[in-house]
Coordinates of C-alpha atoms and ligand atoms in Angstrom, one line a residue:
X94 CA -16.9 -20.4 -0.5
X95 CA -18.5 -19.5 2.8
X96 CA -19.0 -15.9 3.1
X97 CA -19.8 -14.2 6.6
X98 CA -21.4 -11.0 7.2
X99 CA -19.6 -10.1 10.7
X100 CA -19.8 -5.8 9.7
X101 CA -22.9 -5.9 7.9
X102 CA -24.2 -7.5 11.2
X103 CA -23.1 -4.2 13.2
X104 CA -26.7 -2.0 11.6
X105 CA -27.2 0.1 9.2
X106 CA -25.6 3.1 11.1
X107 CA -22.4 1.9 9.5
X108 CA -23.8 1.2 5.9
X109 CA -26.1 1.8 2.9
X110 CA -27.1 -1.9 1.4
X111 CA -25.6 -2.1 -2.0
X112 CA -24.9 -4.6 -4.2
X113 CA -23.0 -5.2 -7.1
X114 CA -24.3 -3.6 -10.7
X115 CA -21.8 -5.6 -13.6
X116 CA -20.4 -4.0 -16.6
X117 CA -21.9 -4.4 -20.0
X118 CA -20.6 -7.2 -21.2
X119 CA -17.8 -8.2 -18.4
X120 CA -15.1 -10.3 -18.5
X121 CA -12.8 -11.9 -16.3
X122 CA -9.4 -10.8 -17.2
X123 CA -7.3 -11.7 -14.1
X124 CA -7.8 -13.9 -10.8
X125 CA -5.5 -14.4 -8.2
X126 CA -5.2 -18.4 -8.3
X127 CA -2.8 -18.3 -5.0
X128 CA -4.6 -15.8 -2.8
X129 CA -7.9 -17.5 -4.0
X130 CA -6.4 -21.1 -3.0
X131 CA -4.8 -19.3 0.4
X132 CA -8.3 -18.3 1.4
X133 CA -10.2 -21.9 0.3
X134 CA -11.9 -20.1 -2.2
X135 CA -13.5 -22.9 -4.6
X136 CA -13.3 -21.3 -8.1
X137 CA -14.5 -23.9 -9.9
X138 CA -18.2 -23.5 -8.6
X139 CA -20.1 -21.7 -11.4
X140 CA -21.8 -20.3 -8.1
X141 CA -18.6 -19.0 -6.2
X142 CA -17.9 -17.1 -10.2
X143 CA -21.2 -15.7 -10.4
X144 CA -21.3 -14.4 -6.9
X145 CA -17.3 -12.7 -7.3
X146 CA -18.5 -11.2 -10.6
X147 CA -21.6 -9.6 -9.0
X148 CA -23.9 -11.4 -11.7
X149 CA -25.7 -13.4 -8.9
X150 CA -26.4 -10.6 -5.7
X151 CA -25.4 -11.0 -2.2
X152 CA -28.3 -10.6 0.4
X153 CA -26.1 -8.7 2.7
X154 CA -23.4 -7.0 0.7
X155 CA -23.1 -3.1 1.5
X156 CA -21.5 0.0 0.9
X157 CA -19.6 1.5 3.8
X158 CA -20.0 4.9 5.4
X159 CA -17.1 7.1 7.0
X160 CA -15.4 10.1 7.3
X161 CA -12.3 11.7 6.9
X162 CA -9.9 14.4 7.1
X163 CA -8.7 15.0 3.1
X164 CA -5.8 17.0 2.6
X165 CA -5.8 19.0 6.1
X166 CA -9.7 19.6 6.2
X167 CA -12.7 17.9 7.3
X168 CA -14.6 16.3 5.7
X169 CA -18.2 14.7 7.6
X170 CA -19.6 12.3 5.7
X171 CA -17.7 9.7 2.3
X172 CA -17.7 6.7 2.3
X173 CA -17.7 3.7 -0.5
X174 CA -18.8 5.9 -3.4
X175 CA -18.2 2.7 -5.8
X176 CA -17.1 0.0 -3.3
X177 CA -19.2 -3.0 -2.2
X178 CA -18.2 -5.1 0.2
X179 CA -19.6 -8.2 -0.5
X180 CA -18.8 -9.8 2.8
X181 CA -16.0 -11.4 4.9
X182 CA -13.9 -15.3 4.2
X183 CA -12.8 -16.6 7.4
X184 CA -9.2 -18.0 6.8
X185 CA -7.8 -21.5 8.8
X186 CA -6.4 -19.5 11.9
X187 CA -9.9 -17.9 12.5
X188 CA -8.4 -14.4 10.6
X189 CA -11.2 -12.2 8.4
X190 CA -10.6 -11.0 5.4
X191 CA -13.0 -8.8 3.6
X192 CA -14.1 -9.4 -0.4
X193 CA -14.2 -5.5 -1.9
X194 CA -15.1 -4.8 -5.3
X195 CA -14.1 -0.8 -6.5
X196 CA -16.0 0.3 -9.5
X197 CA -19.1 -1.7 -8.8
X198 CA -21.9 1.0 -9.6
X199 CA -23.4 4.3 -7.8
X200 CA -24.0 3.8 -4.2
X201 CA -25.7 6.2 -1.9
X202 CA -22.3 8.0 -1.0
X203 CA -21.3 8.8 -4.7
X204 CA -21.8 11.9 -4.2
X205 CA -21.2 13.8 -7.8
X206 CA -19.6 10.8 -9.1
X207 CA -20.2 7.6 -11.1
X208 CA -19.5 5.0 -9.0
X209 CA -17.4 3.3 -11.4
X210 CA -13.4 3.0 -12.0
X211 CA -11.5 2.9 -15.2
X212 CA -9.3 0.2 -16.2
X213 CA -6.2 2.2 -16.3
X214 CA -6.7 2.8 -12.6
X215 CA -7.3 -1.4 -11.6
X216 CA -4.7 -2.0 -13.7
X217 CA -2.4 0.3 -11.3
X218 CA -4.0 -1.0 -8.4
X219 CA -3.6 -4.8 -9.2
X220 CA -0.1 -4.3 -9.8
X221 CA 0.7 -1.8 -6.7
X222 CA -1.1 -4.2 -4.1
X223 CA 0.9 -7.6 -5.3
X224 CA 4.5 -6.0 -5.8
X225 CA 3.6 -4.5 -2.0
X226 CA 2.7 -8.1 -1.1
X227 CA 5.3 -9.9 -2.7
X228 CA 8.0 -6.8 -0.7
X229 CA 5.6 -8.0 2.7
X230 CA 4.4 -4.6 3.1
X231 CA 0.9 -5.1 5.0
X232 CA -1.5 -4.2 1.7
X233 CA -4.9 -4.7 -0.1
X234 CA -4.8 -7.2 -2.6
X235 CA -5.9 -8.1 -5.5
X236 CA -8.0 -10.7 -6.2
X237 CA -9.7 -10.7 -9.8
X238 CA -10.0 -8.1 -12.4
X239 CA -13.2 -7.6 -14.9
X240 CA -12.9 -5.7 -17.6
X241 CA -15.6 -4.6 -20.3
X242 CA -16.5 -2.5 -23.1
X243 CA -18.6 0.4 -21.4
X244 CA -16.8 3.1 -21.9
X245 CA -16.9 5.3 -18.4
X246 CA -15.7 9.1 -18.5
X247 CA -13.1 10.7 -17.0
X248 CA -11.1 13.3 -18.9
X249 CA -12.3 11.3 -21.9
X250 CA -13.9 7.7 -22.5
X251 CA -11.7 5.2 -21.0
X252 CA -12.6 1.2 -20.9
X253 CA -14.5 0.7 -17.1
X254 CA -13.6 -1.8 -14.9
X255 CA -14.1 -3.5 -11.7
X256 CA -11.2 -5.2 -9.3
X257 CA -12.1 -7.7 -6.4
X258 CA -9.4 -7.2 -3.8
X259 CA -9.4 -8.3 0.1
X260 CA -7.7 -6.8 2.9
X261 CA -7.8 -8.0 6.9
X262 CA -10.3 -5.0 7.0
X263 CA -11.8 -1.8 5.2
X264 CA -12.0 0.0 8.4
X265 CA -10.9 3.2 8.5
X266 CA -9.5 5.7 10.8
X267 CA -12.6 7.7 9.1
X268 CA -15.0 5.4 10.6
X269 CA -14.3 6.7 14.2
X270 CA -14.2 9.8 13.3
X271 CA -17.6 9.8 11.6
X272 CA -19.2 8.7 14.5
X273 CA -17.4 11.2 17.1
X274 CA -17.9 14.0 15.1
X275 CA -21.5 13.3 15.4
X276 CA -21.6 12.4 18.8
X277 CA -22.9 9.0 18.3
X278 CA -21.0 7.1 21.0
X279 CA -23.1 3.8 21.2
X280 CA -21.7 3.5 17.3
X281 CA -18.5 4.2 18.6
X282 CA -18.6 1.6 20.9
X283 CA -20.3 -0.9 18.5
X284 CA -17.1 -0.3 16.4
X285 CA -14.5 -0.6 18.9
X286 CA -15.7 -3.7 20.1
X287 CA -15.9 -4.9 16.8
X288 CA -12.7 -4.3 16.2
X289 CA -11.1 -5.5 19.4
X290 CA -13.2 -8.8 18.4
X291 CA -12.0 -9.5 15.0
X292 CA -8.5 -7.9 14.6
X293 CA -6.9 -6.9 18.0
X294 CA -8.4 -10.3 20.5
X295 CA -5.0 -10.7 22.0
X296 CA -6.0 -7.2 23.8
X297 CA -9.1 -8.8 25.6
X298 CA -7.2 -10.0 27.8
X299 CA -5.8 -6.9 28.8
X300 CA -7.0 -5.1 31.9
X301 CA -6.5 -2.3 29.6
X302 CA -8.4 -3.5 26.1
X303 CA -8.7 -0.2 23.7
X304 CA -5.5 1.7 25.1
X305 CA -4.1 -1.8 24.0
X306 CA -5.5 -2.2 20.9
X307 CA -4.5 1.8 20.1
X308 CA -0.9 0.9 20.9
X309 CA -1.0 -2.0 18.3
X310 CA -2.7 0.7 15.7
X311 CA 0.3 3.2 16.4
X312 CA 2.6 0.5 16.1
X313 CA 1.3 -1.7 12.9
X314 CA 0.8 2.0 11.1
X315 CA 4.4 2.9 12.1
X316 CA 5.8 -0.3 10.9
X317 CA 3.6 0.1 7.5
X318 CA 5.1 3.7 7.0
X319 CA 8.6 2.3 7.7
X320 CA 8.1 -0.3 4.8
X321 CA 6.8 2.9 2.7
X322 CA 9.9 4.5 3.3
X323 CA 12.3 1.7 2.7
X324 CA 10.9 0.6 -0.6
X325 CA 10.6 4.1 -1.5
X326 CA 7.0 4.1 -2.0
X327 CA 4.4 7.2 -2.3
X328 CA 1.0 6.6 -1.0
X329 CA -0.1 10.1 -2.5
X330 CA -3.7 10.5 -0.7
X331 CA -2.9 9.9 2.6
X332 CA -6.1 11.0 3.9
X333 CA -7.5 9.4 7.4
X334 CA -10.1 7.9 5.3
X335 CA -7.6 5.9 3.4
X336 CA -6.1 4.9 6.6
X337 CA -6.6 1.6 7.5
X338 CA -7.6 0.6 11.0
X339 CA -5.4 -3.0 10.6
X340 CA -2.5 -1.1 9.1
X341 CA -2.8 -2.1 6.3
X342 CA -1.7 0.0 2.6
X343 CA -5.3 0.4 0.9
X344 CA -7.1 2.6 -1.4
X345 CA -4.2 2.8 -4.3
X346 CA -4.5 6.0 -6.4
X347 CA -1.6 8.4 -7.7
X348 CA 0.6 6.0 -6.0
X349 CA 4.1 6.0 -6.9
X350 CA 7.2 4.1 -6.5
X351 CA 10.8 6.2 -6.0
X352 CA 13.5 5.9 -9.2
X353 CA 15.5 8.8 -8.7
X354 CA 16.1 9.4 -5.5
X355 CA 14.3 12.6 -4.2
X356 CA 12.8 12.8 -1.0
X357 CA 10.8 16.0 -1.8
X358 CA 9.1 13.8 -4.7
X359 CA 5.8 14.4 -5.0
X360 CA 3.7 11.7 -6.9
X361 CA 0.1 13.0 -7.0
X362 CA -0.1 15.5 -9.2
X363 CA -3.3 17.1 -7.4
X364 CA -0.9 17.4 -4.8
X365 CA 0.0 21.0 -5.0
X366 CA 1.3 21.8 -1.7
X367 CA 3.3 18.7 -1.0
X368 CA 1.4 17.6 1.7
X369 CA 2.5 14.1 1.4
X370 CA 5.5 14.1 -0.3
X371 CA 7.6 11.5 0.2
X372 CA 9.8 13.2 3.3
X373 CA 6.3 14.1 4.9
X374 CA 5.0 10.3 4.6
X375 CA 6.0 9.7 8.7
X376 CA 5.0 12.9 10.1
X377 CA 1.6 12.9 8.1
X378 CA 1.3 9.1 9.6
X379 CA 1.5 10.6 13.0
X380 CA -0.7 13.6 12.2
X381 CA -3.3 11.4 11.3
X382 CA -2.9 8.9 14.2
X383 CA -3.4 12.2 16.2
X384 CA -6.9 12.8 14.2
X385 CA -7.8 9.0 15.2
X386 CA -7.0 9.5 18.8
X387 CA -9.3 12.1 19.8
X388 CA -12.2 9.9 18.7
X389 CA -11.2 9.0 22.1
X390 CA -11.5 11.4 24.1
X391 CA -14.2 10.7 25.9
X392 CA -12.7 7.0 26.6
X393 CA -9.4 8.2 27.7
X394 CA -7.2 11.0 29.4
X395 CA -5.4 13.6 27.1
X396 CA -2.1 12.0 28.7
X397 CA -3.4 8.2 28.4
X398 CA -4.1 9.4 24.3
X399 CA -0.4 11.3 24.3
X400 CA 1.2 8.2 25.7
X401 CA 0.3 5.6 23.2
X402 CA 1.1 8.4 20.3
X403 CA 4.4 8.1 21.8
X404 CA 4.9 4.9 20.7
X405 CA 4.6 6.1 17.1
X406 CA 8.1 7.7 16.5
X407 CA 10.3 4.8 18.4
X408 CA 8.1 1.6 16.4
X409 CA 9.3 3.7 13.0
X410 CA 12.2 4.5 13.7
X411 CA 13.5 0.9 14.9
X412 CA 11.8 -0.5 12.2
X413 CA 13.1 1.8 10.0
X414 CA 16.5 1.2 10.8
X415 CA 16.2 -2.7 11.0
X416 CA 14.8 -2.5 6.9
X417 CA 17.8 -0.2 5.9
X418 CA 20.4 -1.9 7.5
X419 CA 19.3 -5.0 6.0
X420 CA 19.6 -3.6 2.8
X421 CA 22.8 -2.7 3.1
X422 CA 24.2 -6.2 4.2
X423 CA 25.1 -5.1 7.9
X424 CA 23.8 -7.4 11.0
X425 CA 20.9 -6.2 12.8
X426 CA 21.8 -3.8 15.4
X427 CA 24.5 -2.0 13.6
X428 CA 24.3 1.7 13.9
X429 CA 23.8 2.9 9.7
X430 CA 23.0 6.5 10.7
X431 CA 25.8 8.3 9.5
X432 CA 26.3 5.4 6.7
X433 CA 22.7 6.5 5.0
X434 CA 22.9 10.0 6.3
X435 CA 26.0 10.5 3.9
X436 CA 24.7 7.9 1.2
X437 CA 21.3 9.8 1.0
X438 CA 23.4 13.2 0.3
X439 CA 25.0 11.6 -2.7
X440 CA 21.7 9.7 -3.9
X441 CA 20.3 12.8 -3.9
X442 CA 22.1 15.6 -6.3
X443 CA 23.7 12.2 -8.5
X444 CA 19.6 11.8 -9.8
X445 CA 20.8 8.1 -8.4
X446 CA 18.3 5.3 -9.4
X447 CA 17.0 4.1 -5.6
X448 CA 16.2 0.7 -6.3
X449 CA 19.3 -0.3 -8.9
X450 CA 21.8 1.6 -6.4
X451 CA 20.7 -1.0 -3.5
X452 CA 20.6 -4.1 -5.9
X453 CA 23.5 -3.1 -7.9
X454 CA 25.4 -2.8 -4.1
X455 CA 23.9 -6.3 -3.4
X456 CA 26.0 -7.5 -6.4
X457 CA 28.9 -6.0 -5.4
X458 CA 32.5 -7.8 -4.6
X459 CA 34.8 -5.6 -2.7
X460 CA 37.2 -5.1 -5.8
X461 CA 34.1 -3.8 -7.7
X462 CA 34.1 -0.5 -7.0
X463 CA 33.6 0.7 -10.5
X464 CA 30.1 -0.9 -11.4
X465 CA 29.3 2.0 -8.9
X466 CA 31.4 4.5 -9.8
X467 CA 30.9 4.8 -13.3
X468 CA 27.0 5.1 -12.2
X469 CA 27.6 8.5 -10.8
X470 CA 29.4 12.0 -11.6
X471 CA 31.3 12.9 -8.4
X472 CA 33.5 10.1 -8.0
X473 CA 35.7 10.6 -5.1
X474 CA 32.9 11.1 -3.0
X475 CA 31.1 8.3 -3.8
X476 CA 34.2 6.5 -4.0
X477 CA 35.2 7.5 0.1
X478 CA 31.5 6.3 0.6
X479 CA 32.1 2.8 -0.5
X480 CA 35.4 2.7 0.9
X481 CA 33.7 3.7 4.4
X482 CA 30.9 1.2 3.7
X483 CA 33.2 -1.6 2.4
X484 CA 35.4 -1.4 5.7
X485 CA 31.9 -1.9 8.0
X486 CA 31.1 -5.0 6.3
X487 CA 34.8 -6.3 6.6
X488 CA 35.2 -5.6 9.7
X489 CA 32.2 -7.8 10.4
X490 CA 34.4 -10.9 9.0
X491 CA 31.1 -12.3 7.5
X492 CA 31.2 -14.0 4.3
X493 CA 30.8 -11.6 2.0
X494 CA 29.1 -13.7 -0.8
X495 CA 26.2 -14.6 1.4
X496 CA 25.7 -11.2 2.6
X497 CA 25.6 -10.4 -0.6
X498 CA 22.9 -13.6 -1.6
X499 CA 20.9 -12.4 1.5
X500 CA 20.8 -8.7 0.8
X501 CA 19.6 -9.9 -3.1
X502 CA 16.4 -10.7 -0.9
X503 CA 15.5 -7.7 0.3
X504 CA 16.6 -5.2 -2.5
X505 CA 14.3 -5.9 -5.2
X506 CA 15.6 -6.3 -8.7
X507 CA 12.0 -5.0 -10.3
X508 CA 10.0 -1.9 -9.1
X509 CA 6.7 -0.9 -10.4
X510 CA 7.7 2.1 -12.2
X511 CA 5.1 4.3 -13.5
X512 CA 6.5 3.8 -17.4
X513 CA 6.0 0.2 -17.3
X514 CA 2.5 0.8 -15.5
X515 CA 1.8 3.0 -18.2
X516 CA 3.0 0.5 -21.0
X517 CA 0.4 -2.3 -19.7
X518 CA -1.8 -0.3 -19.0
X519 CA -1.9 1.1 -23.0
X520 CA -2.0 -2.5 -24.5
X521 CA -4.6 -3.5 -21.9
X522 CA -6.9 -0.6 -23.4
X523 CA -6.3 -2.6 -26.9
X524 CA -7.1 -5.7 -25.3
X525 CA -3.8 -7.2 -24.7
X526 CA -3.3 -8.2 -21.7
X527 CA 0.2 -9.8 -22.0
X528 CA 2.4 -6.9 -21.1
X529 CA 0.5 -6.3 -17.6
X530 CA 0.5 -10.6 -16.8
X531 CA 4.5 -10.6 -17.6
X532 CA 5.3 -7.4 -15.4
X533 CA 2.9 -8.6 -12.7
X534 CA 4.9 -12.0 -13.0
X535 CA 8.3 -10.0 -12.2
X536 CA 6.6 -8.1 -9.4
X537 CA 5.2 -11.1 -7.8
X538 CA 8.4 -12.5 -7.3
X539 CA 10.4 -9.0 -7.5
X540 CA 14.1 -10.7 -6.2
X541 CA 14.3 -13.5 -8.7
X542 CA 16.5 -12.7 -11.3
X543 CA 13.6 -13.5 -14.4
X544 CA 16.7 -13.3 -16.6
X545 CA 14.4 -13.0 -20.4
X546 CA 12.7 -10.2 -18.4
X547 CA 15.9 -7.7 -17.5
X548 CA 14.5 -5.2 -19.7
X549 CA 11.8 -4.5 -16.8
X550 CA 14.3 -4.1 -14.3
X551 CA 15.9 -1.0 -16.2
X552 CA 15.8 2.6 -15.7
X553 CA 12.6 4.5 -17.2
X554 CA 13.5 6.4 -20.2
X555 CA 12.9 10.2 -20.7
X556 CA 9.2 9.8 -21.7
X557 CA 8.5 7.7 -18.7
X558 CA 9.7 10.7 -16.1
X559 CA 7.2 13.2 -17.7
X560 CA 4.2 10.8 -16.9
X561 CA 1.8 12.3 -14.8
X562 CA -0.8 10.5 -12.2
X563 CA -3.4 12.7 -10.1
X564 CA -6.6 11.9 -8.5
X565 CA -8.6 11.6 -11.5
X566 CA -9.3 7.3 -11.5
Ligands
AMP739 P1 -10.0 8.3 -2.6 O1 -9.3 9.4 -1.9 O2 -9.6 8.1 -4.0 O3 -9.9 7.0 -1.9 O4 -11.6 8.7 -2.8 C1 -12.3 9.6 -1.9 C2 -13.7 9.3 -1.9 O5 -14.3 9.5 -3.2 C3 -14.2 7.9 -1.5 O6 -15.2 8.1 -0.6 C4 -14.5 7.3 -2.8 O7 -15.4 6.2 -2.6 C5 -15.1 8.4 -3.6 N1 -14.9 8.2 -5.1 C6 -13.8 8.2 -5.8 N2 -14.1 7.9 -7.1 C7 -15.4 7.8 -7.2 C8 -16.3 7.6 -8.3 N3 -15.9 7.4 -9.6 N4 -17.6 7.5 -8.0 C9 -18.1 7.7 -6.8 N5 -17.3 7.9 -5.7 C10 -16.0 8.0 -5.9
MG740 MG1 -10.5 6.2 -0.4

C-alpha cells in the first residue's frame, strides 16, 4: 500500500499532527475485501495491517481543522475531534481517496470530548455508507471496523470502537469558511488550488477555473441531495461542516432511512426545530451552498456567486425527476409531476411503507391491482391512482415484464431500517457479529432478491418505530 500525503503537504494552517492511539485490546471485526482490492490495497502485508489498525504510526497522519455553521449558527473553529486521517491511496485513474479513521483518540480539536466513538455508532455508520454505495449515492465508506473491550461513555458505558472509512475527500465546506472568517486568504488560496488540483482538473482548463469548479460543487451537491430524496434518506446534521466539498454523503450520525412515508420526518432527535427534516433536506442544501459561496467574495462578483447558485435548483430538480420516474417504470423524459404529486398525497395519510410501495409496484402485473389495494385504507383513491398510473405505462406499449425487471433495479427490496440497525447493533455489544454481516450482505446487494433473508425486507414492528437516534455517538 502506497500512501501519499497530498493535504498534509498543504502546512500546518490546515491541521494538528495526530496519529492514531488503538483500543485496549483491539480487534479487527470487519474489512471491506472489495473496496480494499478496488483500491490495490495489499492486506496480506502484516505491515499494510499494522499501519490500518494504528498499531504501527504514520509520520504524517493528522487531524483536520475547520469550521462550520451547526444548526443555523456559527461556529469558528472544529475540526476532527477523533478523526485521523492517515493519508491519501491513489487509485488506477490517478483519483485520491483519503484513509479516515473516527474514534481514533483525543486530538487537539476535541474540545470537551473524548475523542473516541462507540460501537453502536460504527456499526450505523458501516452499514449507512455501504447500503448508500451499493444505491450509488456519492458516500464515505467503510473500510474496516475494530472493536475492543474499553468501555467509552456516553449516557452509560458502551463497547468503543474505531471505523476506517475513505471518501474522494474530507474537505469540507467548513474548511473555506474557517479560513475566510479569519481573513486568511493565502490559506484560501492554498485550498482552492488544492482542490481544483486533485478533484475538479477538468476545470484547469477553463478560462474560468474556480467559478467552474463552484458550478461542479452546486451541481455534484444537488445531485447528492436528489439521491437523498429518492431513496428517502435523512442526513440529520446537515451542518456545512458535514458538507463535503466532492459531494459526497459523509459524517453519518442520527441518520435515518424513510418507512412510512412522512416528509415532515424528523430523524435526529436533537433536532428540535426541524431544521433538517426530510422536506427541508433541498433547501438546507442550497442554504448551505450559499454559506460556501461567500468564502468567495473576495474572488468573485455578488452576481458571478448568484449565478452559479442558480444552477442549484435546475441540477436537483432534473435529477430528481430522472430517479423518480425511473422508479416508477416510465422512460426518461416523461412528465411524473402530477403522477407523484397525487401518489405522495396518498403515501402520506395511508402511513404507506416508502420502500415496499415502490418494490411491491415493481412486482406488479396490470391485473394486480389488489396486492396494492389491500395495502391501504382508502381504496378508490388509490385504486383511480393505479388506474391513472397503469394507463401511462400502457400507453408506452413497452413490455411490461422488463419494465417491471428494470424498475426491480432501482427500487431496492432492503432498506436500512433503524430496527434492524438496532438488532445488530445489540448482538454486536454481546460479541456476535452475525446479525450485522448478514444484514450488511442484503444491503450490499439491496435489489437481489436474498430469498432466506425476506424477513429483513419487512416492515419494522411497533417497537422498532419508538427507537430513538440523536447526536449522542
Ligand atoms: P458531527 O456533527 O457529529 O460531525 O460532530 C461535530 C464535531 O464534534 C466534529 O468536529 C467532531 O469531530 C466532534 N466530535 C464528535 N464526537 C466527538 C468525540 N467523542 N470526541 C471529540 N470530538 C467529537
Ligand atoms: Mg462532523
Amino acid at each position: 500500500m502506497k500512501l501519499e500525503h497530498h493535504f498534509a503537504g498543504l502546512g500546518e494552517a490546515f491541521y494538528a499532527k495526530t496519529s492514531i492511539q488503538p483500543l485496549l485490546k483491539q480487534r479487527l471485526v470487519e474489512f471491506n475485501q472489495a473496496l480494499a482490492h478496488a483500491l490495490s490495497i495489499d492486506i496480506k502485508s502484516p505491515q499494510t495491517k499494522r499501519i490500518l489498525s494504528g498499531e504501527e504510526p504514520v509520520e504524517d497522519s493528522l487531524s483536520m481543522v475547520y469550521a462550520g455553521h451547526q444548526f443555523g449558527g456559527f461556529s469558528p473553529q472544529l475540526g476532527d475531534g477523533r478523526g485521523v486521517l492517515l493519508g491519501e491511496i491513489l487509485d488506477d485513474q490517478g483519483w485520491l481517496h483519503d484513509l479516515h479513521m473516527k474514534g481514533a483518540g483525543p486530538t487537539p480539536f476535541s474540545r470537551r470530548g473524548d475523542g473516541r466513538a462507540v460501537l453502536r455508532s460504527c456499526i450505523r455508520e458501516y452499514l449507512a455508507s455501504e447500503f448508500m454505495h451499493a444505491m450509488s449515492i456519492p458516500s464515505s465508506r467503510a473500510l474496516a471496523l475494530y472493536t475492543s473491550s474499553q468501555a467509552v461513555y456516553r449516557e452509560q458505558p458502551e463497547p468503543g470502537a474505531m471505523l476506517l472509512r475513505t471518501a474522494q475527500g474530507h474537505i469540507r465546506f467548513g474548511h473555506f469558511e474557517y479560513f475566510f472568517y479569519q481573513g486568511k486568504e493565502i490559506e484560501l488560496n492554498q485550498l482552492i488550488d488544492y482542490c481544483l488540483k486533485h478533484y475538479y482538473s477538468d476545470c484547469l482548463a477553463s478560462d474560468t477555473p474556480l467559478e467552474s469548479m463552484l458550478i461542479q460543487v452546486v451541481e455534484r451537491t444537488a445531485r447528492m441531495i436528489a439521491k437523498w430524496q429518492a431513496v428517502g434518506f435523512q442526513h440529520g446534521v446537515m451542518n456545512t461542516d458535514n458538507f463535503s466539498f466532492t459531494g459526497e454523503t459523509i459524517d453519518y450520525g442520527p441518520y435515518g432511512f424513510m418507512e412510512d412515508y412522512q416528509p415532515d420526518w424528523v430523524c435526529n432527535h436533537s433536532d428540535h426545530e426541524g431544521r433538517y427534516a426530510f422536506s427541508r433536506q433541498p433547501g438546507i442544501g442550497l442554504w448551505n451552498l450559499n454559506c460556501l459561496m461567500r468564502c468567495f467574495s473576495k474572488h468573485l462578483e455578488r452576481d458571478q456567486l448568484v449565478a452559479i447558485l442558480q444552477h442549484y435548483e435546475i441540477a436537483l430538480q432534473t435529477h430528481y425527476e430522472a430517479l423518480m420516474t425511473a422508479k416508477l417504470g416510465l422512460p426518461e423524459g416523461h412528465n411524473v409531476t402530477n403522477l407523484l404529486s397525487s401518489l405522495f398525497a396518498i403515501l402520506a395519510p395511508e402511513k404507506m411503507d416508502y420502500s415496499l410501495f415502490f418494490r411491491l409496484l415493481s412486482h406488479l402485473l396490470p391485473d394486480e391491482f389488489d396486492l396494492i389495494l389491500d395495502e391501504v385504507v382508502d381504496r378508490e383513491r388509490m385504486r383511480a391512482w393505479l388506474l391513472d398510473y397503469q394507463q401511462a405505462r400502457l400507453a408506452l406499449e413497452q413490455d411490461w415484464s422488463q419494465v417491471s425487471m428494470a424498475m426491480r433495479q432501482v427500487n431496492p427490496k432492503f432498506v436500512l431500517r433503524n430496527y434492524l440497525a438496532h438488532e445488530a447493533i445489540e448482538a454486536a455489544d454481546q460479541g456476535d457479529f452475525l446479525p450485522f454481516r448478514r444484514l450488511l450482505s442484503v444491503l450490499s446487494a439491496p435489489f437481489d432478491e436474498h430469498q432466506a433473508c425476506d424477513q429483513l425486507a419487512q416492515r419494522s414492528p411497533e417497537w422498532g418505530r419508538l427507537l430513538e437516534v440523536s447526536c449522542s455517538s
